[in-house]
GROMACS .gro file of C-alpha atoms in nm:
model
  460
    1MET     CA    1  11.626  -9.250 -23.644
    2ALA     CA    2  11.286  -9.376 -23.765
    3ALA     CA    3  11.123  -9.677 -23.596
    4PRO     CA    4  11.126 -10.004 -23.792
    5LEU     CA    5  10.827 -10.042 -24.019
    6ASP     CA    6  10.738 -10.388 -23.885
    7MET     CA    7  10.711 -10.267 -23.522
    8GLU     CA    8  10.346 -10.292 -23.391
    9PRO     CA    9  10.204 -10.038 -23.143
   10SER     CA   10  10.146 -10.177 -22.793
   11ALA     CA   11   9.788 -10.289 -22.723
   12LEU     CA   12   9.581 -10.033 -22.534
   13SER     CA   13   9.456 -10.177 -22.206
   14LEU     CA   14   9.116 -10.062 -22.075
   15GLU     CA   15   9.273 -10.017 -21.733
   16LEU     CA   16   9.523  -9.769 -21.873
   17LEU     CA   17   9.245  -9.522 -21.949
   18PRO     CA   18   9.221  -9.220 -21.722
   19THR     CA   19   8.966  -9.244 -21.441
   20ASP     CA   20   8.703  -9.009 -21.581
   21PRO     CA   21   8.649  -9.177 -21.920
   22LEU     CA   22   8.662  -9.518 -21.753
   23LEU     CA   23   8.389  -9.415 -21.507
   24LEU     CA   24   8.187  -9.288 -21.800
   25ILE     CA   25   8.214  -9.628 -21.969
   26LEU     CA   26   8.113  -9.805 -21.648
   27SER     CA   27   7.807  -9.581 -21.617
   28PHE     CA   28   7.661  -9.748 -21.927
   29LEU     CA   29   7.684 -10.099 -21.779
   30ASP     CA   30   7.388 -10.276 -21.627
   31TYR     CA   31   7.404 -10.390 -21.265
   32GLY     CA   32   7.518 -10.745 -21.353
   33ASP     CA   33   7.809 -10.633 -21.570
   34LEU     CA   34   7.902 -10.366 -21.319
   35MET     CA   35   7.916 -10.628 -21.046
   36SER     CA   36   8.129 -10.854 -21.267
   37CYS     CA   37   8.384 -10.574 -21.304
   38CYS     CA   38   8.451 -10.602 -20.932
   39TYR     CA   39   8.623 -10.937 -20.995
   40LEU     CA   40   8.838 -10.844 -21.296
   41SER     CA   41   9.112 -10.638 -21.136
   42ARG     CA   42   9.188 -10.428 -20.834
   43ARG     CA   43   9.143 -10.100 -21.022
   44LEU     CA   44   8.812 -10.200 -21.180
   45ASN     CA   45   8.699 -10.322 -20.840
   46GLN     CA   46   8.768  -9.978 -20.694
   47LEU     CA   47   8.606  -9.788 -20.982
   48SER     CA   48   8.296 -10.009 -21.004
   49SER     CA   49   8.234  -9.937 -20.637
   50HIS     CA   50   8.211  -9.565 -20.717
   51ASP     CA   51   7.881  -9.488 -20.540
   52PRO     CA   52   7.719  -9.261 -20.804
   53LEU     CA   53   7.731  -9.553 -21.049
   54TRP     CA   54   7.481  -9.742 -20.832
   55LYS     CA   55   7.242  -9.452 -20.790
   56ARG     CA   56   7.095  -9.508 -21.137
   57HIS     CA   57   7.035  -9.877 -21.069
   58CYS     CA   58   6.871  -9.811 -20.732
   59LYS     CA   59   6.632  -9.568 -20.893
   60LYS     CA   60   6.569  -9.778 -21.203
   61TYR     CA   61   6.506 -10.114 -21.038
   62TRP     CA   62   6.400 -10.032 -20.681
   63LEU     CA   63   6.260  -9.678 -20.715
   64ILE     CA   64   6.479  -9.561 -20.424
   65SER     CA   65   6.459  -9.184 -20.376
   66GLU     CA   66   6.721  -8.946 -20.238
   67GLU     CA   67   6.508  -8.902 -19.929
   68GLU     CA   68   6.488  -9.276 -19.868
   69LYS     CA   69   6.864  -9.309 -19.912
   70SER     CA   70   6.918  -9.041 -19.649
   71GLN     CA   71   6.687  -9.222 -19.407
   72ARG     CA   72   6.865  -9.554 -19.458
   73ASN     CA   73   7.207  -9.395 -19.414
   74GLN     CA   74   7.371  -9.637 -19.660
   75THR     CA   75   7.565  -9.600 -19.982
   76TRP     CA   76   7.382  -9.650 -20.311
   77LYS     CA   77   7.575  -9.972 -20.371
   78ALA     CA   78   7.490 -10.107 -20.027
   79ILE     CA   79   7.122 -10.026 -20.080
   80PHE     CA   80   7.120 -10.197 -20.418
   81ILE     CA   81   7.287 -10.512 -20.285
   82SER     CA   82   7.067 -10.540 -19.975
   83THR     CA   83   6.749 -10.487 -20.179
   84TYR     CA   84   6.867 -10.735 -20.441
   85SER     CA   85   6.929 -10.998 -20.175
   86ASP     CA   86   6.561 -10.969 -20.076
   87LEU     CA   87   6.386 -10.899 -20.407
   88GLY     CA   88   6.641 -11.000 -20.669
   89ARG     CA   89   6.419 -11.260 -20.836
   90TYR     CA   90   6.168 -10.983 -20.912
   91ILE     CA   91   6.412 -10.730 -21.054
   92HIS     CA   92   6.238 -10.725 -21.394
   93TYR     CA   93   5.893 -10.668 -21.240
   94TYR     CA   94   5.942 -10.474 -20.919
   95ALA     CA   95   5.977 -10.118 -21.052
   96THR     CA   96   5.672 -10.151 -21.279
   97LEU     CA   97   5.452 -10.299 -21.008
   98LYS     CA   98   5.578 -10.068 -20.734
   99LYS     CA   99   5.506  -9.764 -20.949
  100ALA     CA  100   5.158  -9.898 -21.026
  101TRP     CA  101   5.085  -9.948 -20.656
  102ASP     CA  102   5.228  -9.606 -20.565
  103ASP     CA  103   5.025  -9.433 -20.837
  104LEU     CA  104   4.709  -9.616 -20.730
  105GLU     CA  105   4.754  -9.530 -20.363
  106LYS     CA  106   4.819  -9.165 -20.440
  107TYR     CA  107   4.517  -9.139 -20.670
  108LEU     CA  108   4.275  -9.324 -20.444
  109GLY     CA  109   4.407  -9.159 -20.130
  110GLN     CA  110   4.248  -8.835 -20.247
  111ARG     CA  111   3.928  -8.989 -20.385
  112CYS     CA  112   3.862  -9.322 -20.210
  113PRO     CA  113   4.044  -9.312 -19.874
  114ARG     CA  114   3.824  -9.591 -19.736
  115MET     CA  115   3.955  -9.823 -20.007
  116ILE     CA  116   4.319  -9.742 -19.924
  117GLY     CA  117   4.249  -9.839 -19.563
  118SER     CA  118   4.151 -10.189 -19.678
  119LEU     CA  119   4.493 -10.270 -19.829
  120LYS     CA  120   4.708 -10.524 -19.647
  121GLU     CA  121   5.080 -10.504 -19.579
  122SER     CA  122   5.327 -10.707 -19.785
  123VAL     CA  123   5.393 -11.076 -19.727
  124ARG     CA  124   5.726 -11.247 -19.672
  125GLU     CA  125   5.902 -11.465 -19.925
  126GLU     CA  126   5.851 -11.772 -19.706
  127ASP     CA  127   5.474 -11.706 -19.701
  128LEU     CA  128   5.463 -11.729 -20.080
  129ASP     CA  129   5.676 -12.043 -20.073
  130ALA     CA  130   5.431 -12.197 -19.826
  131VAL     CA  131   5.137 -12.123 -20.057
  132GLU     CA  132   5.317 -12.291 -20.347
  133ALA     CA  133   5.371 -12.599 -20.130
  134GLN     CA  134   5.005 -12.592 -20.024
  135ILE     CA  135   4.856 -12.580 -20.375
  136GLY     CA  136   5.129 -12.781 -20.548
  137CYS     CA  137   5.185 -12.518 -20.820
  138LYS     CA  138   5.442 -12.248 -20.882
  139LEU     CA  139   5.321 -11.889 -20.866
  140PRO     CA  140   5.442 -11.656 -21.143
  141ASP     CA  141   5.708 -11.409 -21.032
  142ASP     CA  142   5.507 -11.101 -21.129
  143TYR     CA  143   5.220 -11.221 -20.906
  144ARG     CA  144   5.459 -11.295 -20.618
  145CYS     CA  145   5.625 -10.957 -20.663
  146SER     CA  146   5.294 -10.771 -20.629
  147PHE     CA  147   5.228 -10.947 -20.300
  148ARG     CA  148   5.569 -10.846 -20.172
  149ILE     CA  149   5.433 -10.490 -20.205
  150HIS     CA  150   5.070 -10.538 -20.093
  151ASN     CA  151   4.895 -10.854 -19.982
  152GLY     CA  152   4.571 -10.772 -20.160
  153GLN     CA  153   4.292 -10.624 -19.951
  154LYS     CA  154   4.044 -10.718 -19.682
  155LEU     CA  155   3.712 -10.864 -19.797
  156VAL     CA  156   3.520 -10.539 -19.778
  157VAL     CA  157   3.317 -10.307 -19.997
  158PRO     CA  158   3.420 -10.123 -20.207
  159GLY     CA  159   3.653 -10.359 -20.389
  160LEU     CA  160   3.981 -10.239 -20.531
  161MET     CA  161   3.920 -10.405 -20.869
  162GLY     CA  162   3.606 -10.210 -20.952
  163SER     CA  163   3.231 -10.200 -20.900
  164MET     CA  164   2.915 -10.201 -21.106
  165ALA     CA  165   2.560 -10.116 -20.994
  166LEU     CA  166   2.228 -10.145 -21.170
  167SER     CA  167   1.881 -10.115 -21.022
  168ASN     CA  168   1.879 -10.473 -20.893
  169HIS     CA  169   2.236 -10.592 -20.943
  170TYR     CA  170   2.558 -10.500 -20.767
  171ARG     CA  171   2.920 -10.616 -20.808
  172SER     CA  172   3.233 -10.504 -20.624
  173GLU     CA  173   3.551 -10.707 -20.670
  174ASP     CA  174   3.814 -10.734 -20.397
  175LEU     CA  175   4.177 -10.815 -20.477
  176LEU     CA  176   4.228 -11.132 -20.272
  177ASP     CA  177   4.507 -11.172 -20.018
  178ILE     CA  178   4.736 -11.469 -20.074
  179ASP     CA  179   4.582 -11.697 -19.809
  180THR     CA  180   4.226 -11.643 -19.929
  181ALA     CA  181   4.336 -11.697 -20.288
  182ALA     CA  182   4.509 -12.022 -20.192
  183GLY     CA  183   4.194 -12.138 -20.012
  184GLY     CA  184   3.999 -12.091 -20.337
  185PHE     CA  185   4.252 -12.278 -20.554
  186GLN     CA  186   4.061 -12.505 -20.793
  187GLN     CA  187   4.123 -12.863 -20.895
  188ARG     CA  188   3.770 -12.944 -21.011
  189PRO     CA  189   3.708 -13.021 -21.379
  190GLY     CA  190   3.665 -12.708 -21.584
  191LEU     CA  191   3.887 -12.498 -21.354
  192LYS     CA  192   4.182 -12.726 -21.289
  193GLN     CA  193   4.490 -12.550 -21.143
  194CYS     CA  194   4.321 -12.209 -21.143
  195LEU     CA  195   4.384 -11.954 -20.868
  196PRO     CA  196   4.124 -11.683 -20.790
  197LEU     CA  197   4.260 -11.328 -20.803
  198THR     CA  198   3.942 -11.139 -20.716
  199PHE     CA  199   3.614 -11.207 -20.541
  200CYS     CA  200   3.278 -11.031 -20.512
  201ILE     CA  201   3.092 -11.113 -20.191
  202HIS     CA  202   2.758 -11.018 -20.353
  203THR     CA  203   2.774 -11.231 -20.668
  204GLY     CA  204   3.043 -11.489 -20.590
  205LEU     CA  205   3.218 -11.374 -20.907
  206SER     CA  206   3.596 -11.424 -20.938
  207GLN     CA  207   3.865 -11.362 -21.193
  208TYR     CA  208   4.098 -11.662 -21.215
  209MET     CA  209   4.457 -11.710 -21.323
  210ALA     CA  210   4.555 -12.038 -21.488
  211LEU     CA  211   4.874 -12.167 -21.326
  212GLU     CA  212   4.920 -12.438 -21.590
  213SER     CA  213   4.826 -12.483 -21.955
  214VAL     CA  214   4.537 -12.725 -21.908
  215GLU     CA  215   4.176 -12.748 -22.028
  216GLY     CA  216   4.242 -12.521 -22.325
  217ARG     CA  217   4.388 -12.232 -22.124
  218ASN     CA  218   4.725 -12.067 -22.165
  219LYS     CA  219   4.956 -12.059 -21.866
  220TYR     CA  220   4.903 -11.743 -21.654
  221GLU     CA  221   4.599 -11.639 -21.858
  222ILE     CA  222   4.342 -11.446 -21.652
  223PHE     CA  223   3.970 -11.486 -21.710
  224TYR     CA  224   3.613 -11.478 -21.582
  225GLN     CA  225   3.458 -11.823 -21.573
  226CYS     CA  226   3.135 -11.867 -21.768
  227PRO     CA  227   2.955 -12.202 -21.718
  228ASP     CA  228   2.804 -12.332 -22.040
  229GLN     CA  229   2.433 -12.352 -21.968
  230MET     CA  230   2.362 -12.568 -22.272
  231ALA     CA  231   2.632 -12.833 -22.228
  232ARG     CA  232   2.559 -13.179 -22.090
  233ASN     CA  233   2.898 -13.177 -21.919
  234PRO     CA  234   2.896 -12.961 -21.599
  235SER     CA  235   3.272 -12.907 -21.633
  236ALA     CA  236   3.214 -12.716 -21.958
  237ILE     CA  237   3.325 -12.366 -21.862
  238ASP     CA  238   3.381 -12.096 -22.121
  239MET     CA  239   3.619 -11.810 -22.042
  240PHE     CA  240   3.603 -11.433 -22.093
  241ILE     CA  241   3.972 -11.338 -22.117
  242THR     CA  242   4.082 -11.037 -21.911
  243GLY     CA  243   4.462 -11.060 -21.924
  244THR     CA  244   4.758 -11.259 -22.056
  245SER     CA  245   4.971 -11.216 -21.741
  246TYR     CA  246   4.935 -11.072 -21.393
  247LEU     CA  247   5.166 -10.781 -21.476
  248GLU     CA  248   4.966 -10.684 -21.785
  249TRP     CA  249   4.630 -10.739 -21.607
  250PHE     CA  250   4.711 -10.534 -21.298
  251THR     CA  251   4.907 -10.246 -21.454
  252SER     CA  252   4.655 -10.193 -21.737
  253TYR     CA  253   4.375 -10.173 -21.481
  254VAL     CA  254   4.570  -9.927 -21.264
  255ASN     CA  255   4.648  -9.713 -21.566
  256LYS     CA  256   4.276  -9.692 -21.647
  257VAL     CA  257   4.201  -9.584 -21.290
  258VAL     CA  258   4.474  -9.323 -21.238
  259THR     CA  259   4.425  -9.160 -21.579
  260GLY     CA  260   4.056  -9.108 -21.507
  261GLY     CA  261   3.947  -9.375 -21.754
  262TYR     CA  262   3.709  -9.515 -21.494
  263PRO     CA  263   3.478  -9.278 -21.306
  264ILE     CA  264   3.481  -9.257 -20.926
  265ILE     CA  265   3.123  -9.262 -20.794
  266ARG     CA  266   3.046  -9.257 -20.422
  267ASP     CA  267   3.395  -9.367 -20.320
  268GLN     CA  268   3.399  -9.656 -20.569
  269ILE     CA  269   3.571  -9.729 -20.900
  270PHE     CA  270   3.316  -9.800 -21.172
  271ARG     CA  271   3.448  -9.988 -21.473
  272TYR     CA  272   3.275  -9.783 -21.740
  273VAL     CA  273   3.481  -9.716 -22.051
  274HIS     CA  274   3.429  -9.384 -22.227
  275ASP     CA  275   3.506  -9.347 -22.596
  276LYS     CA  276   3.596  -8.983 -22.663
  277GLU     CA  277   3.405  -9.004 -22.989
  278CYS     CA  278   3.083  -9.095 -22.806
  279VAL     CA  279   2.986  -8.732 -22.757
  280ALA     CA  280   2.721  -8.536 -22.945
  281THR     CA  281   2.619  -8.173 -22.900
  282THR     CA  282   2.283  -8.040 -23.011
  283GLY     CA  283   2.253  -7.670 -22.951
  284ASP     CA  284   2.343  -7.613 -22.587
  285ILE     CA  285   2.299  -7.977 -22.480
  286THR     CA  286   2.579  -8.234 -22.486
  287VAL     CA  287   2.522  -8.609 -22.452
  288SER     CA  288   2.812  -8.846 -22.380
  289VAL     CA  289   2.812  -9.222 -22.326
  290SER     CA  290   3.036  -9.480 -22.155
  291THR     CA  291   2.982  -9.856 -22.155
  292SER     CA  292   3.073 -10.174 -21.969
  293PHE     CA  293   3.044 -10.547 -22.031
  294LEU     CA  294   2.903 -10.759 -21.745
  295PRO     CA  295   3.046 -11.113 -21.760
  296GLU     CA  296   2.846 -11.233 -21.459
  297LEU     CA  297   2.519 -11.171 -21.648
  298SER     CA  298   2.646 -11.304 -21.981
  299SER     CA  299   2.691 -11.646 -22.138
  300VAL     CA  300   2.845 -11.787 -22.453
  301HIS     CA  301   2.599 -12.077 -22.476
  302PRO     CA  302   2.326 -11.971 -22.505
  303PRO     CA  303   2.460 -11.649 -22.661
  304HIS     CA  304   2.362 -11.371 -22.422
  305TYR     CA  305   2.600 -11.075 -22.392
  306PHE     CA  306   2.501 -10.820 -22.130
  307PHE     CA  307   2.614 -10.458 -22.143
  308THR     CA  308   2.543 -10.154 -21.932
  309TYR     CA  309   2.581  -9.795 -22.042
  310ARG     CA  310   2.602  -9.467 -21.855
  311ILE     CA  311   2.468  -9.150 -22.014
  312ARG     CA  312   2.550  -8.793 -21.920
  313ILE     CA  313   2.326  -8.509 -22.036
  314GLU     CA  314   2.457  -8.158 -21.976
  315MET     CA  315   2.347  -7.810 -22.073
  316SER     CA  316   2.618  -7.550 -22.125
  317LYS     CA  317   2.655  -7.310 -21.835
  318ASP     CA  318   2.667  -7.029 -22.090
  319ALA     CA  319   2.322  -7.110 -22.226
  320LEU     CA  320   2.048  -6.852 -22.182
  321PRO     CA  321   1.801  -6.917 -21.895
  322GLU     CA  322   1.512  -6.944 -22.140
  323LYS     CA  323   1.685  -7.250 -22.293
  324ALA     CA  324   1.577  -7.461 -21.991
  325CYS     CA  325   1.387  -7.768 -22.109
  326GLN     CA  326   1.242  -8.101 -22.002
  327LEU     CA  327   1.298  -8.447 -22.148
  328ASP     CA  328   0.978  -8.606 -22.276
  329SER     CA  329   1.080  -8.927 -22.452
  330ARG     CA  330   1.362  -9.135 -22.595
  331TYR     CA  331   1.414  -9.317 -22.924
  332TRP     CA  332   1.670  -9.597 -22.974
  333ARG     CA  333   1.796  -9.767 -23.287
  334ILE     CA  334   1.977 -10.086 -23.180
  335THR     CA  335   2.189 -10.284 -23.428
  336ASN     CA  336   2.358 -10.617 -23.360
  337ALA     CA  337   2.666 -10.765 -23.529
  338LYS     CA  338   2.452 -10.929 -23.801
  339GLY     CA  339   2.297 -10.596 -23.897
  340ASP     CA  340   1.959 -10.675 -23.743
  341VAL     CA  341   1.790 -10.354 -23.629
  342GLU     CA  342   1.544 -10.299 -23.347
  343GLU     CA  343   1.374  -9.970 -23.268
  344VAL     CA  344   1.255  -9.875 -22.922
  345GLN     CA  345   1.061  -9.567 -22.820
  346GLY     CA  346   0.925  -9.473 -22.479
  347PRO     CA  347   0.847  -9.193 -22.234
  348GLY     CA  348   1.122  -9.036 -22.021
  349VAL     CA  349   1.426  -9.215 -21.884
  350VAL     CA  350   1.449  -9.418 -21.561
  351GLY     CA  351   1.082  -9.342 -21.519
  352GLU     CA  352   1.162  -8.972 -21.489
  353PHE     CA  353   1.136  -8.660 -21.701
  354PRO     CA  354   1.444  -8.459 -21.603
  355ILE     CA  355   1.465  -8.082 -21.639
  356ILE     CA  356   1.786  -7.952 -21.793
  357SER     CA  357   1.890  -7.592 -21.729
  358PRO     CA  358   2.215  -7.399 -21.787
  359GLY     CA  359   2.507  -7.572 -21.611
  360ARG     CA  360   2.300  -7.868 -21.493
  361VAL     CA  361   2.410  -8.229 -21.543
  362TYR     CA  362   2.182  -8.532 -21.543
  363GLU     CA  363   2.327  -8.886 -21.544
  364TYR     CA  364   2.172  -9.230 -21.547
  365THR     CA  365   2.259  -9.592 -21.621
  366SER     CA  366   2.078  -9.855 -21.822
  367CYS     CA  367   2.149 -10.193 -21.980
  368THR     CA  368   2.093 -10.396 -22.293
  369THR     CA  369   2.165 -10.747 -22.419
  370PHE     CA  370   2.279 -10.885 -22.754
  371SER     CA  371   2.274 -11.235 -22.896
  372THR     CA  372   2.585 -11.138 -23.092
  373THR     CA  373   2.926 -11.054 -22.950
  374SER     CA  374   2.896 -10.689 -23.046
  375GLY     CA  375   2.644 -10.424 -23.140
  376TYR     CA  376   2.578 -10.054 -23.123
  377MET     CA  377   2.306  -9.811 -23.022
  378GLU     CA  378   2.216  -9.458 -23.124
  379GLY     CA  379   1.909  -9.239 -23.106
  380TYR     CA  380   1.771  -8.915 -22.971
  381TYR     CA  381   1.581  -8.757 -22.683
  382THR     CA  382   1.282  -8.535 -22.739
  383PHE     CA  383   1.264  -8.224 -22.520
  384HIS     CA  384   1.016  -7.940 -22.484
  385CYS     CA  385   1.106  -7.585 -22.381
  386LEU     CA  386   0.983  -7.470 -22.042
  387TYR     CA  387   0.939  -7.109 -22.156
  388TYR     CA  388   0.778  -7.204 -22.487
  389LYS     CA  389   0.580  -7.517 -22.404
  390ASP     CA  390   0.470  -7.575 -22.762
  391LYS     CA  391   0.830  -7.588 -22.884
  392PHE     CA  392   0.977  -7.939 -22.915
  393PHE     CA  393   1.320  -8.047 -23.040
  394ASN     CA  394   1.536  -8.359 -23.061
  395VAL     CA  395   1.880  -8.405 -22.901
  396THR     CA  396   2.115  -8.656 -23.062
  397ILE     CA  397   2.243  -8.956 -22.867
  398PRO     CA  398   2.580  -9.047 -23.025
  399ARG     CA  399   2.638  -9.393 -23.163
  400PHE     CA  400   2.818  -9.610 -22.910
  401HIS     CA  401   2.958  -9.956 -22.966
  402MET     CA  402   2.959 -10.248 -22.726
  403VAL     CA  403   3.200 -10.538 -22.783
  404CYS     CA  404   3.230 -10.858 -22.583
  405PRO     CA  405   3.586 -10.938 -22.464
  406THR     CA  406   3.779 -11.220 -22.628
  407PHE     CA  407   3.651 -11.554 -22.505
  408LYS     CA  408   3.737 -11.922 -22.535
  409VAL     CA  409   3.483 -12.197 -22.568
  410SER     CA  410   3.518 -12.483 -22.323
  411THR     CA  411   3.722 -12.778 -22.447
  412ALA     CA  412   3.503 -13.012 -22.240
  413ARG     CA  413   3.194 -12.913 -22.437
  414MET     CA  414   3.376 -12.952 -22.768
  415VAL     CA  415   3.512 -13.296 -22.679
  416SER     CA  416   3.171 -13.420 -22.561
  417GLY     CA  417   3.015 -13.316 -22.891
  418ASP     CA  418   2.783 -13.053 -22.745
  419ALA     CA  419   2.900 -12.796 -22.998
  420GLU     CA  420   3.101 -12.748 -23.310
  421PRO     CA  421   3.478 -12.745 -23.240
  422ASN     CA  422   3.526 -12.370 -23.268
  423HIS     CA  423   3.730 -12.260 -22.970
  424ASN     CA  424   3.825 -11.911 -23.082
  425GLU     CA  425   3.685 -11.582 -22.969
  426TYR     CA  426   3.353 -11.441 -23.094
  427ALA     CA  427   3.224 -11.783 -23.175
  428VAL     CA  428   2.843 -11.788 -23.167
  429ASP     CA  429   2.570 -11.579 -23.328
  430GLU     CA  430   2.209 -11.691 -23.286
  431ASP     CA  431   1.878 -11.521 -23.353
  432GLU     CA  432   1.759 -11.326 -23.053
  433ASP     CA  433   1.665 -10.963 -23.044
  434SER     CA  434   1.863 -10.720 -22.836
  435THR     CA  435   1.655 -10.524 -22.589
  436ASP     CA  436   1.683 -10.177 -22.443
  437THR     CA  437   1.586 -10.170 -22.075
  438ASP     CA  438   1.556  -9.803 -21.993
  439GLU     CA  439   1.275  -9.891 -21.755
  440TYR     CA  440   1.544 -10.033 -21.526
  441GLU     CA  441   1.779  -9.739 -21.555
  442ASP     CA  442   1.915  -9.590 -21.238
  443ARG     CA  443   2.031  -9.238 -21.173
  444ARG     CA  444   2.379  -9.172 -21.043
  445ARG     CA  445   2.241  -9.020 -20.725
  446VAL     CA  446   2.083  -9.351 -20.624
  447LEU     CA  447   2.385  -9.577 -20.687
  448ASP     CA  448   2.363  -9.723 -20.338
  449ILE     CA  449   2.428 -10.092 -20.281
  450PRO     CA  450   2.111 -10.292 -20.341
  451ALA     CA  451   2.049 -10.632 -20.189
  452PRO     CA  452   2.205 -10.925 -20.380
  453SER     CA  453   1.982 -11.054 -20.656
  454GLY     CA  454   1.984 -11.247 -20.979
  455ARG     CA  455   2.002 -11.136 -21.339
  456CYS     CA  456   1.890 -10.791 -21.447
  457PRO     CA  457   1.548 -10.815 -21.616
  458ARG     CA  458   1.547 -10.773 -21.993
  459HIS     CA  459   1.180 -10.682 -22.021
  460THR     CA  460   0.935 -10.478 -21.811
   0.00000   0.00000   0.00000
């Protein structure tokens, strides 16, 4: 006999599903929903405790390996819960920051072991709470999370956050430990509620993080301070922006390091940026260029933007021996953001006349300044052949661009009427020629630490 037409089928309960498809469904849940299932019914409680379900979460959020699990002799669920009880507030940051630290340690361990030895162990949660009480400001969770992994480094050279060396200027930035950072917390006008993240013992330079949105800064913005030398108000401090959050600032820097974006020279990280297009080959000789902006030698008012560049000249190892040659002179064509052009010509480089032979590499550094926030340089070297001394030829130097980072003009200066109220990046262009300073170039082989000094000379 057929069933009545108005009879409805019984509702299908999730719990009536067989175990395997139900476990498959649970495997798509995040840790919070999976934990909630423990309280819905006895069966879901049993299934949500299925240990392989927690393996994915341990690896995703805490980067726990099979080897570490074996050493801890706990279930995946127990490991997740115990780790969450300690680091739960950082669950959205921990994996990213831990991977960055692990990648950095692995990379530097092979190239800069002395730097790895300067890293400090992690701090406790109560230590971070004590710092917040001391400075009267909350620390962002991504910053706190990083210090639960490593408490910065000792105040030593080389600094973890990069170095820069010119003939009479040296910078090496340490990543500050939490106590030293707290001791440098600022409440003075111009830097109110700013916490130093880095410090250079040679220049006194720091990168700061704004812990509150005051004095024209965004909360958690990271910057180099730049005192306005033309303002009547001493609290007028412009800012070269280096990051929008600690997570973005730290991980982007680490990525540059571990991918080879920054060269390692004499056990130090040098923050030169190489554009892959800044390469030119003339015959058997290749010239490539990388550049760096130096905030500690720059200012917004007056407009003075200081850049250094590193040039590599290499002859192909497959070149014939009779192609050996010597550099006689250089020619530069320097163009600022307004299109003003300056031409510079002079003998040699760094006061030397290097010989280039098959397979040989010659590198040197130099610097230039612009009155505009950007500019570019290009030119050529003139060489003569060693085997045919009356034969001269030019080698192209590729065009390379230099651009000042985003900056903000001090609100104190704007309010006091010292300048027009333009507080966006790339604000000021004034007439001042840019200058090539090859006379102060320095070869890679002499990149030792010079004594602390003032600004790099612009003229010889």
